mmCIF file of C-alpha atoms in Angstrom:
data_model
loop_
_atom_site.group_PDB
_atom_site.id
_atom_site.type_symbol
_atom_site.label_atom_id
_atom_site.label_comp_id
_atom_site.label_asym_id
_atom_site.label_seq_id
_atom_site.Cartn_x
_atom_site.Cartn_y
_atom_site.Cartn_z
ATOM 1 C CA MET H 1 -0.160 -0.073 0.104
ATOM 2 C CA SER H 2 1.167 3.962 -1.112
ATOM 3 C CA ARG H 3 0.149 6.746 1.145
ATOM 4 C CA PHE H 4 -0.419 9.768 -0.807
ATOM 5 C CA VAL H 5 -1.310 13.281 0.984
ATOM 6 C CA LEU H 6 -2.781 16.761 0.007
ATOM 7 C CA LEU H 7 -0.946 19.263 1.825
ATOM 8 C CA GLY H 8 -2.527 22.983 2.745
ATOM 9 C CA HIS H 9 -4.851 24.959 5.371
ATOM 10 C CA PRO H 10 -7.493 24.218 5.558
ATOM 11 C CA VAL H 11 -7.945 21.274 4.166
ATOM 12 C CA SER H 12 -10.511 19.229 6.061
ATOM 13 C CA HIS H 13 -13.437 20.330 3.582
ATOM 14 C CA SER H 14 -11.368 18.913 0.546
ATOM 15 C CA LEU H 15 -13.043 15.876 -1.112
ATOM 16 C CA SER H 16 -10.093 14.705 -2.328
ATOM 17 C CA PRO H 17 -9.468 11.761 -0.019
ATOM 18 C CA ALA H 18 -13.301 10.702 -1.036
ATOM 19 C CA ILE H 19 -12.291 11.191 -4.859
ATOM 20 C CA HIS H 20 -8.916 9.345 -4.402
ATOM 21 C CA ALA H 21 -10.396 6.329 -2.588
ATOM 22 C CA ALA H 22 -13.189 6.010 -5.169
ATOM 23 C CA ALA H 23 -10.622 6.083 -8.260
ATOM 24 C CA TYR H 24 -8.391 3.777 -5.937
ATOM 25 C CA ARG H 25 -11.301 0.919 -5.340
ATOM 26 C CA ALA H 26 -12.079 1.361 -9.295
ATOM 27 C CA LEU H 27 -8.948 0.292 -9.743
ATOM 28 C CA GLY H 28 -8.140 -2.474 -7.274
ATOM 29 C CA LEU H 29 -5.114 -0.577 -5.743
ATOM 30 C CA SER H 30 -4.888 -0.342 -1.794
ATOM 31 C CA HIS H 31 -3.311 3.003 -1.801
ATOM 32 C CA HIS H 32 -4.639 5.403 0.922
ATOM 33 C CA TYR H 33 -4.695 9.679 0.516
ATOM 34 C CA ASP H 34 -5.375 11.682 3.428
ATOM 35 C CA ALA H 35 -5.854 15.458 3.607
ATOM 36 C CA VAL H 36 -3.011 16.698 5.832
ATOM 37 C CA ASP H 37 -3.494 19.992 7.886
ATOM 38 C CA CYS H 38 -0.260 22.344 7.784
ATOM 39 C CA PRO H 39 -1.034 25.730 9.594
ATOM 40 C CA ASP H 40 1.924 26.953 8.664
ATOM 41 C CA GLY H 41 5.311 27.057 6.547
ATOM 42 C CA ALA H 42 6.901 24.839 9.900
ATOM 43 C CA ALA H 43 4.283 21.924 9.488
ATOM 44 C CA LEU H 44 4.639 22.276 5.853
ATOM 45 C CA ALA H 45 8.753 21.941 5.923
ATOM 46 C CA ALA H 46 8.355 19.005 8.927
ATOM 47 C CA PHE H 47 6.104 16.934 6.352
ATOM 48 C CA THR H 48 8.365 17.402 3.479
ATOM 49 C CA GLU H 49 10.798 15.310 5.228
ATOM 50 C CA GLN H 50 8.090 12.268 5.305
ATOM 51 C CA LEU H 51 8.119 12.569 1.728
ATOM 52 C CA ARG H 52 11.758 12.557 1.411
ATOM 53 C CA SER H 53 12.010 9.509 3.417
ATOM 54 C CA GLY H 54 9.603 7.829 1.349
ATOM 55 C CA ASP H 55 7.352 7.198 4.162
ATOM 56 C CA VAL H 56 4.570 9.080 2.094
ATOM 57 C CA ALA H 57 4.708 8.089 -2.040
ATOM 58 C CA GLY H 58 3.324 11.900 -3.234
ATOM 59 C CA ALA H 59 1.491 14.722 -2.731
ATOM 60 C CA ASN H 60 -0.618 17.899 -3.661
ATOM 61 C CA VAL H 61 -0.032 21.103 -2.164
ATOM 62 C CA THR H 62 -2.897 23.725 -2.096
ATOM 63 C CA VAL H 63 -2.722 27.309 -0.583
ATOM 64 C CA PRO H 64 -1.187 28.505 1.330
ATOM 65 C CA HIS H 65 1.651 26.869 0.426
ATOM 66 C CA LYS H 66 2.548 26.256 -3.106
ATOM 67 C CA GLY H 67 4.867 28.700 -3.610
ATOM 68 C CA GLN H 68 6.754 27.295 -0.536
ATOM 69 C CA ALA H 69 6.328 23.854 -1.767
ATOM 70 C CA LEU H 70 8.195 24.746 -5.257
ATOM 71 C CA SER H 71 11.492 25.990 -3.640
#
């Protein structure tokens, strides 16, 4: 199973986890997609380390962190 995430603030309203879960089921994949609230740049930086370590297979980034994620 691979884990994918949406990073941003706020993200509790996001439909992305439900949309991705439906797609994974339809494709027969056991992946998991979470919305991770990163209220500030420090939280985003800390979570980015999980991406670099391989604990998370991939991420989408939404407001307000798109610019920081590019760096």
